[in-house]
Short mmCIF file of C-alpha atoms in Angstrom, two decimals:
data_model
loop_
_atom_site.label_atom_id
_atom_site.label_comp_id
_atom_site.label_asym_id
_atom_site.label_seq_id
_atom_site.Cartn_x
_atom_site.Cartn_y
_atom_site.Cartn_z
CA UNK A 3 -8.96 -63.39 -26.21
CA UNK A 4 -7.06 -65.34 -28.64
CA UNK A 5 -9.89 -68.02 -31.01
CA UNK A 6 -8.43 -71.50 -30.44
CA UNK A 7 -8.01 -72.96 -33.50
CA UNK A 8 -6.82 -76.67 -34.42
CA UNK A 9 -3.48 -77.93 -34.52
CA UNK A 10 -2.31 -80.77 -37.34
CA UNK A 11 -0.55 -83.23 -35.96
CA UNK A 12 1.43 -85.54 -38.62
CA UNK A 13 2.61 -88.65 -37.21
CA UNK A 14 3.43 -91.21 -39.89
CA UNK A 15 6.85 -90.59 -40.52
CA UNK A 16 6.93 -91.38 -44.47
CA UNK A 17 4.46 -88.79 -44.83
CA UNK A 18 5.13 -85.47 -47.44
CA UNK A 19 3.88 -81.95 -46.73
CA UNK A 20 2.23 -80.32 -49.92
CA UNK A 21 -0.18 -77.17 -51.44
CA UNK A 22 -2.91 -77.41 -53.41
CA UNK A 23 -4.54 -74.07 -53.86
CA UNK A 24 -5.42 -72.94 -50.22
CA UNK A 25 -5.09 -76.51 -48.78
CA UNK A 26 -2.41 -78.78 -46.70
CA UNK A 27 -2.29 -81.52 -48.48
CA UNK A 28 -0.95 -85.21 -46.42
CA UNK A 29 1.02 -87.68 -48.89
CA UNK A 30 2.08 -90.93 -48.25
CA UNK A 31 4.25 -93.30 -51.10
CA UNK A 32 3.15 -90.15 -53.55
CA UNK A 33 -0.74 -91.20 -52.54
CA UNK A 34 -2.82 -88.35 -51.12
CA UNK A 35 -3.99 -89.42 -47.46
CA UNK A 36 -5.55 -85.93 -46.09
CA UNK A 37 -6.16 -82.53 -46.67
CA UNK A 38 -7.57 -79.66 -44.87
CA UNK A 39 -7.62 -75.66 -45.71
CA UNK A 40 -5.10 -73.56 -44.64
CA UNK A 41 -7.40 -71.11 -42.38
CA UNK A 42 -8.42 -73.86 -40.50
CA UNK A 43 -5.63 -74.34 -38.78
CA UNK A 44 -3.08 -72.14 -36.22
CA UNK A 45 0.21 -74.86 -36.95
CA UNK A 46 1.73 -78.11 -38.12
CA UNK A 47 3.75 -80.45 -36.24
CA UNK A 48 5.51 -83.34 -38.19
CA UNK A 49 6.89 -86.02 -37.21
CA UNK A 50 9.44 -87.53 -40.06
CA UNK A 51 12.10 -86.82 -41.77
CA UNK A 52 10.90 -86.43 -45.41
CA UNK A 53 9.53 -82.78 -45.04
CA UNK A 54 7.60 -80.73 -46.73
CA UNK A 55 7.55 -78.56 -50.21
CA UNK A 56 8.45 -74.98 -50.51
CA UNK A 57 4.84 -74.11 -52.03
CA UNK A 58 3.60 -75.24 -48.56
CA UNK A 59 5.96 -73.51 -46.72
CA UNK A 60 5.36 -70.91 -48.45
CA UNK A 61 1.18 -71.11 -47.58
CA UNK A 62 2.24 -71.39 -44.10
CA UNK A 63 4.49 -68.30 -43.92
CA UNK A 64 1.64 -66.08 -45.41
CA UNK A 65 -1.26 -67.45 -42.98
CA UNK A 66 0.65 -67.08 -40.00
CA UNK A 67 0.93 -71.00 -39.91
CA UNK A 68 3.60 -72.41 -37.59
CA UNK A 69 5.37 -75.49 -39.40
CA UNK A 70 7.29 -77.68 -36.88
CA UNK A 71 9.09 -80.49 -38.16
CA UNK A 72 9.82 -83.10 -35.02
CA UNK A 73 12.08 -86.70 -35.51
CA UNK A 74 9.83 -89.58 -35.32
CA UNK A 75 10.86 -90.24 -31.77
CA UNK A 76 9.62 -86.59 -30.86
CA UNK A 77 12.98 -84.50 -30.84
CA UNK A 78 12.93 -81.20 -32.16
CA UNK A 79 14.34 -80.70 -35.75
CA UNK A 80 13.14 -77.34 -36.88
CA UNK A 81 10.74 -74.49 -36.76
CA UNK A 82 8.99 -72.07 -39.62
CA UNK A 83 7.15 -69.34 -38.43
CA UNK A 84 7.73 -66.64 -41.42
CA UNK A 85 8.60 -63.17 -41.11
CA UNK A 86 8.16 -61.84 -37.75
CA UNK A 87 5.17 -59.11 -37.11
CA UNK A 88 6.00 -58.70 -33.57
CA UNK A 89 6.31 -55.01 -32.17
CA UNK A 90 9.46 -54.34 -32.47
CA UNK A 91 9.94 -51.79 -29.51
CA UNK A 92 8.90 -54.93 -27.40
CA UNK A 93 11.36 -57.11 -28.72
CA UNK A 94 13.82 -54.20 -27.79
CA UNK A 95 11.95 -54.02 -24.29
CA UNK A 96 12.44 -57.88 -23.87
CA UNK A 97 16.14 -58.21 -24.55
CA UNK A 98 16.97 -55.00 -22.65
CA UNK A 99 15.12 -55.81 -19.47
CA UNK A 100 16.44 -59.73 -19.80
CA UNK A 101 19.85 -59.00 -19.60
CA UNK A 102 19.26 -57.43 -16.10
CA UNK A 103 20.04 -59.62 -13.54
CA UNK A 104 17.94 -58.78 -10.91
CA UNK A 105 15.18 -59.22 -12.69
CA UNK A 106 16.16 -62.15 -14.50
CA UNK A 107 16.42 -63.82 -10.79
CA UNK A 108 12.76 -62.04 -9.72
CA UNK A 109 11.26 -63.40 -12.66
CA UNK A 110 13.00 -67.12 -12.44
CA UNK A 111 12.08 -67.17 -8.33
CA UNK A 112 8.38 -66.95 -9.26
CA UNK A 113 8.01 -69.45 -12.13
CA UNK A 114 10.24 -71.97 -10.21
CA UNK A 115 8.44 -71.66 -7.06
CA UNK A 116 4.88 -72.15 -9.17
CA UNK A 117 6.33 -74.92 -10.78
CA UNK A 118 6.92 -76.40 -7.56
CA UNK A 119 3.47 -75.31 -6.23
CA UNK A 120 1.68 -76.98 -9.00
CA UNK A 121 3.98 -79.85 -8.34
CA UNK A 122 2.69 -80.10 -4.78
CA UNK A 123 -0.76 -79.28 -5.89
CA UNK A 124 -1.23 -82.37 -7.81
CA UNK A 125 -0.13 -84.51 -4.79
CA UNK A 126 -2.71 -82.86 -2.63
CA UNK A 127 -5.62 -82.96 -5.01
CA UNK A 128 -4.72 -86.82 -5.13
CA UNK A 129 -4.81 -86.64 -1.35
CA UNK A 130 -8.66 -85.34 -1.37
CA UNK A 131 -9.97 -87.83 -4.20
CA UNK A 132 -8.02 -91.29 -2.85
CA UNK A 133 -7.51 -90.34 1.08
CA UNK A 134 -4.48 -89.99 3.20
CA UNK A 135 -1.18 -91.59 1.93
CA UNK A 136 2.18 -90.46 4.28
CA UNK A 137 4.45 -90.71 1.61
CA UNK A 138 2.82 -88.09 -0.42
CA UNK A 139 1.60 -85.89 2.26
CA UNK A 140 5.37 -86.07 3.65
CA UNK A 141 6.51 -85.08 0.33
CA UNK A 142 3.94 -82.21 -0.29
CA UNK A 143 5.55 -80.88 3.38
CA UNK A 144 9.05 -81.10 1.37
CA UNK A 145 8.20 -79.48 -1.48
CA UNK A 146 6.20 -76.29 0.67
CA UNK A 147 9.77 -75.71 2.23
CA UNK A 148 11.40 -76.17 -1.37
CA UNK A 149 8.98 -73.48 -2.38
CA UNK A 150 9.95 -70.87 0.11
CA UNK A 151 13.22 -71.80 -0.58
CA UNK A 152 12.99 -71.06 -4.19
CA UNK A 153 11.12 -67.57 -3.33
CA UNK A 154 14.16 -66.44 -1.30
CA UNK A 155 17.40 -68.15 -3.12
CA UNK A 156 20.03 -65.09 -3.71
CA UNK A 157 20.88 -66.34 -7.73
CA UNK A 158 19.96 -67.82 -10.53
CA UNK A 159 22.47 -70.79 -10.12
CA UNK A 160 20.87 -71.57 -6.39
CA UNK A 161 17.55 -71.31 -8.00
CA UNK A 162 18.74 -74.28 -10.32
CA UNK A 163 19.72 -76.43 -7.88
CA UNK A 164 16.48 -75.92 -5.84
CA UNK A 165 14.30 -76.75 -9.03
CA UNK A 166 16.56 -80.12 -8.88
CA UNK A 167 15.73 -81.21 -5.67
CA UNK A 168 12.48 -80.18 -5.52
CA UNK A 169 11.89 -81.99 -9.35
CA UNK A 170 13.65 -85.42 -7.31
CA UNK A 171 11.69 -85.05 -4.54
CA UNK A 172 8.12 -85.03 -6.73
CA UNK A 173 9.46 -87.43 -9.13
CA UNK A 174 10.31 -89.67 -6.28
CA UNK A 175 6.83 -90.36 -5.84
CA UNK A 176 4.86 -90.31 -8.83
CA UNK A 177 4.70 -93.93 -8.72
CA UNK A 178 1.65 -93.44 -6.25
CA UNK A 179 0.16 -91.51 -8.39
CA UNK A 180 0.11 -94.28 -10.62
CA UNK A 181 -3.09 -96.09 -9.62
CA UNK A 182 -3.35 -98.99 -12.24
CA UNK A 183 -1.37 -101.13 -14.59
CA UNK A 184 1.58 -100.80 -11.86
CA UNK A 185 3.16 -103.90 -13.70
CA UNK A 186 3.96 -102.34 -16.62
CA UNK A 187 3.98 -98.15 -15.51
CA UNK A 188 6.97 -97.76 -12.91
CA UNK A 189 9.23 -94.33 -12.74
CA UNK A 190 12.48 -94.40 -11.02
CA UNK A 191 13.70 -91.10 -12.08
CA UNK A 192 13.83 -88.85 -14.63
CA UNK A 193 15.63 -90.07 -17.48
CA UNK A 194 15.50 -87.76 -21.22
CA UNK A 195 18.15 -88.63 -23.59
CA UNK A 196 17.20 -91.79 -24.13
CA UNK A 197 14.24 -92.18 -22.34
CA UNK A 198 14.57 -95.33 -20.42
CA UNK A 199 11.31 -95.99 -19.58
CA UNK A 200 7.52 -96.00 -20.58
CA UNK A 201 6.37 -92.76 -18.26
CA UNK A 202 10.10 -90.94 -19.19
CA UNK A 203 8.98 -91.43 -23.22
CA UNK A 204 5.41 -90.00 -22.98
CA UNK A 205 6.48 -86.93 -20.28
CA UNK A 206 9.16 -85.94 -22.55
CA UNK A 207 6.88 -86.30 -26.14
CA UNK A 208 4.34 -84.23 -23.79
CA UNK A 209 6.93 -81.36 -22.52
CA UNK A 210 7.64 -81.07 -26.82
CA UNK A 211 3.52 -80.81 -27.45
CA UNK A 212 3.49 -78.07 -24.71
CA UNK A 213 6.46 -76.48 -25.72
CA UNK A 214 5.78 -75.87 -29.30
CA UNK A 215 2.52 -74.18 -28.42
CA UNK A 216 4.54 -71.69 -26.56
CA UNK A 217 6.78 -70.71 -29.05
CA UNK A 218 3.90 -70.39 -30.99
CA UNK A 219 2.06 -68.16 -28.42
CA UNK A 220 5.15 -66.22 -27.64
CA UNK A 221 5.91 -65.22 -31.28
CA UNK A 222 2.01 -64.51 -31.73
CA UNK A 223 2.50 -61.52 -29.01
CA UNK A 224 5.19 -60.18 -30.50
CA UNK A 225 8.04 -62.02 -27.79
CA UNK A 226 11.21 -63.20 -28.82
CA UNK A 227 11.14 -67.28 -28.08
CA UNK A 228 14.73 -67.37 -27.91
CA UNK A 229 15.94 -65.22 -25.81
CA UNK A 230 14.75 -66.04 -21.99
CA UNK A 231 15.41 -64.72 -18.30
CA UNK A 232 16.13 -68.78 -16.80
CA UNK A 233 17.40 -71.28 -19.28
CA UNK A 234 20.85 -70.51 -20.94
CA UNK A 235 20.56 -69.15 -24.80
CA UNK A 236 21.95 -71.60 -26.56
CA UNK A 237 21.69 -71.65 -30.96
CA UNK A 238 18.47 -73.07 -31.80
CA UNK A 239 17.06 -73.17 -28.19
CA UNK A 240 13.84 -71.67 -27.28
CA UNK A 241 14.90 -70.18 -23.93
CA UNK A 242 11.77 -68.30 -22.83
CA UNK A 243 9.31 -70.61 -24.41
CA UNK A 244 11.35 -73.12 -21.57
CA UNK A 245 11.27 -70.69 -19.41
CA UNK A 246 7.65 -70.55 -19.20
CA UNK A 247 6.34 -74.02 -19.96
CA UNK A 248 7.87 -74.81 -16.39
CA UNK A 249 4.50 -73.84 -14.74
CA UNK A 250 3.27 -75.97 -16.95
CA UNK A 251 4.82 -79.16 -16.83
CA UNK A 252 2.95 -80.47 -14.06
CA UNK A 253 -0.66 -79.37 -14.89
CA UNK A 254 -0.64 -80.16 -18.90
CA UNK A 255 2.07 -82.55 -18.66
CA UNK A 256 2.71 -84.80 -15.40
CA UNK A 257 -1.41 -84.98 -15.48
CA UNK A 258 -2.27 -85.92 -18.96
CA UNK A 259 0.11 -88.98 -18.65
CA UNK A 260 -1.49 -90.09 -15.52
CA UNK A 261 -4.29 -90.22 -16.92
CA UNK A 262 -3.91 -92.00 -19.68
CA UNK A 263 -2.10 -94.73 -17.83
CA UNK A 264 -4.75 -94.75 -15.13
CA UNK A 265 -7.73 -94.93 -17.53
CA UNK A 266 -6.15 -97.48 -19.69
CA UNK A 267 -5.51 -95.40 -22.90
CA UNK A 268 -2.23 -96.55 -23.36
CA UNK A 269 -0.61 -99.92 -22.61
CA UNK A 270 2.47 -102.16 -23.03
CA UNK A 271 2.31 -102.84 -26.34
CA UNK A 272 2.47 -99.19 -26.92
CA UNK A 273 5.91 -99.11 -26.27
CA UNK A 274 9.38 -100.34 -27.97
CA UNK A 275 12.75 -101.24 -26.12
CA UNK A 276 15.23 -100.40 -28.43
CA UNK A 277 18.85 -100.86 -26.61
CA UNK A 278 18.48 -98.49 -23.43
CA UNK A 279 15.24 -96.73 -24.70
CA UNK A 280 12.30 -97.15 -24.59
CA UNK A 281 10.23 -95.67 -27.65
CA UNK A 282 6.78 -94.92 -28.72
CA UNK A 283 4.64 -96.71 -31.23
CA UNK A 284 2.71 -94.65 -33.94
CA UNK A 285 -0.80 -95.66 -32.13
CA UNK A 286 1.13 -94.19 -28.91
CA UNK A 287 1.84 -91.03 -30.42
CA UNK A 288 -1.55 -90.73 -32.12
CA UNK A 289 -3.56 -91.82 -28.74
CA UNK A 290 -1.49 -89.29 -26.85
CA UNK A 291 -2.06 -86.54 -29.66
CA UNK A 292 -6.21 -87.08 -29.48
CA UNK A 293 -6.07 -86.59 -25.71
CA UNK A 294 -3.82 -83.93 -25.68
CA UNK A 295 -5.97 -81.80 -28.66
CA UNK A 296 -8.97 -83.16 -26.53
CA UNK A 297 -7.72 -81.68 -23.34
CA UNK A 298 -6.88 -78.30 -24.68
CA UNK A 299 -10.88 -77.79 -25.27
CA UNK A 300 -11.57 -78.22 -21.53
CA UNK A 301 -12.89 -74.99 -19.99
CA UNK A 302 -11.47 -73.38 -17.05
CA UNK A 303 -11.33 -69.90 -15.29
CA UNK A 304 -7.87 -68.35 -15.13
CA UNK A 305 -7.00 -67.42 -11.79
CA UNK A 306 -5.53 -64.18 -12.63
CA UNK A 307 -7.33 -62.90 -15.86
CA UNK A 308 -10.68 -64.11 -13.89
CA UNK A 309 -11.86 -65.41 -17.65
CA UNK A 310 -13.17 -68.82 -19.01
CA UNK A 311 -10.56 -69.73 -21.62
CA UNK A 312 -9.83 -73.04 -23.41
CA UNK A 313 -6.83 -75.01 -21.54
CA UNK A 314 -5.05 -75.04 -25.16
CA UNK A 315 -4.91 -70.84 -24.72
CA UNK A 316 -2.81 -70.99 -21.70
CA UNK A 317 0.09 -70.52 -23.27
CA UNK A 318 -1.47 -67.79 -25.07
CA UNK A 319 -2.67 -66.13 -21.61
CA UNK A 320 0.86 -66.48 -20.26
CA UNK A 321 2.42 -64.69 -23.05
CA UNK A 322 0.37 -62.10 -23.72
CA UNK A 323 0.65 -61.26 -19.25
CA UNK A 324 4.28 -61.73 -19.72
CA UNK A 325 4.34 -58.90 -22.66
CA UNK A 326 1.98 -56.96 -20.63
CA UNK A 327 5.07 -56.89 -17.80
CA UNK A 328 7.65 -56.34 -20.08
CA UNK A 329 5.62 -53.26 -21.44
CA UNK A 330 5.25 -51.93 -17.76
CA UNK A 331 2.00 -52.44 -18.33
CA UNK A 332 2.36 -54.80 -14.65
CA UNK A 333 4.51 -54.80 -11.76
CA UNK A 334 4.74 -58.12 -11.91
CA UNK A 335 4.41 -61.43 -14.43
CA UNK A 336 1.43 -63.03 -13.09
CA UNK A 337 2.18 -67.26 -13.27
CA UNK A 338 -0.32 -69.67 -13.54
CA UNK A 339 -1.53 -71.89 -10.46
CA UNK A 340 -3.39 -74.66 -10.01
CA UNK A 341 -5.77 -75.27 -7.58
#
């Protein structure tokens, strides 16, 4: 299995990407702030606007270095990865079996209904820690039928439209999962472009964390990020690494935030209101990044692989299963479900 290595996270937005020898060197007003050696690191995620220099790209490129470059308010701007070293016989495998629709639906029927499992999973493992609560339990009823749903929906398009509902129905109640500072923490729905509330700006800066490990993880087994089975190709879009972070949202994403609302980590001076957003601080950002590289140490067993991995190789796991289909090598892509 994959070595989990570190991820460097640059979140002062003035700050200028450089080489020195073998080492990532961290600028700020032409003042060196950090550096660290190249091989200790899998990628680089930056939030700013002022880049980095070709040398380092460069570095990157020949270590097999990912080099993200983010906007300070977390949207994406760009991606380096280098050449690609992916089997290329896979790649052809990928886009050949991808364009099928029937399996383009079989494939989008399981992830959407483990999306929604996980979904109703994290309402019921509230249930057993804080007792009974009807609204949730009568939601987790909803989203069981959602999921069967889901399983047995006819086309991609229905499929869509069942993932909306059953998203409305869980996001309809996250605010009991919210347990203190209920003051300041309140979700009404799901709101992206701006974000116009606290919970909306940290899910949405957490969905970006998760999905730029899967690109990474996906282009690491030799996948194609781009091209997907679920979410429309698009220029620029990484279609399967959406495609796959869905059965993640909930477990890496939707939990991580809860907690650090419920265990005080982040508060309302964290946040900005600019106009109809509302935006993150740089102490935000950076408390969310520690718990996030934090989390990704945690220890689990996967369910299918029957291993104790890292949570931060998950998206590694999934990729390397999903290859493993595409190659024949399984009847089916194995997704990932919480208990």
């Amino acid at each position: 299995m994959r070595q989990l290595l570190n991820t460097l996270y640059v979140t002062t937005p003035n700050s200028y990407l450089s080489k020195d020898g073998l080492n990532v060197v961290v600028s700020y007003d032409n003042k060196e702030q950090f550096r660290i050696p190249i091989h200790n690191i899998e990628s680089i995620i930056t939030f700013g606007y002022m880049g980095s220099s070709p040398g380092l790209m460069k570095l990157c490129s020949d270590n097999g270095v990912s080099l993200t470059f983010l906007s300070p308010q977390g949207r994406f701007i760009g991606h380096l990865n280098g050449a690609t070293h992916g089997n290329v016989l896979l790649r052809k495998r990928q886009y050949e079996i991808f364009d099928q629709e029937d399996i383009k639906l079989s494939l989008s029927k399981i992830v959407i209904s483990a999306k929604i499992q996980n979904s109703r999973n994290i309402l019921r493992r509230h249930l057993r820690d804080y007792g009974d609560n009807d609204v949730l339990i009568a939601c987790s009823n909803k989203l069981e039928r959602m999921k069967h749903k889901a399983l047995t929906s006819m086309s991609v398009d229905d499929l869509r439209g069942i993932e909306g509902k059953a998203a409305n129905i869980y996001f309809g109640v996250f605010n009991e999962l919210i347990l203190t500072q209920k003051d300041v923490f309140k979700f009404t729905e799901r709101s992206r472009r701006p974000p116009r509330d606290e919970i909306n700006a940290m899910l949405s800066f957490v969905y970006t964390l998760i999905t730029n490990d899967m690109v990474s993880a996906l282009e690491a087994v030799g996948l194609d990020p781009y091209f997907g089975f679920m979410h429309a190709l698009r220029p620029g879009r990484a279609s399967l690494a959406l495609d796959l972070i869905e059965e993640f949202r909930g477990y890496l994403g939707d939990r991580l935030v809860l907690s650090l609302i419920n265990r005080r980590q982040v508060k309302k001076k964290d946040f900005i209101i600019q106009g109809d957003a509302v935006l993150m601080t740089d102490d935000c950002r950076k408390t969310i990044i520690s718990a996030w590289q934090k989390r990704k140490k945690d220890i689990i067993e996967h369910p299918f692989l029957k291993e104790k991995i890292p949570v931060g190789i998950l998206p590694y796991s999934q990729a390397m299963l999903l290859a493993r289909y595409v190659r024949h090598d399984l009847n089916n892509y194995p997704v990932f479900l919480i208990l």
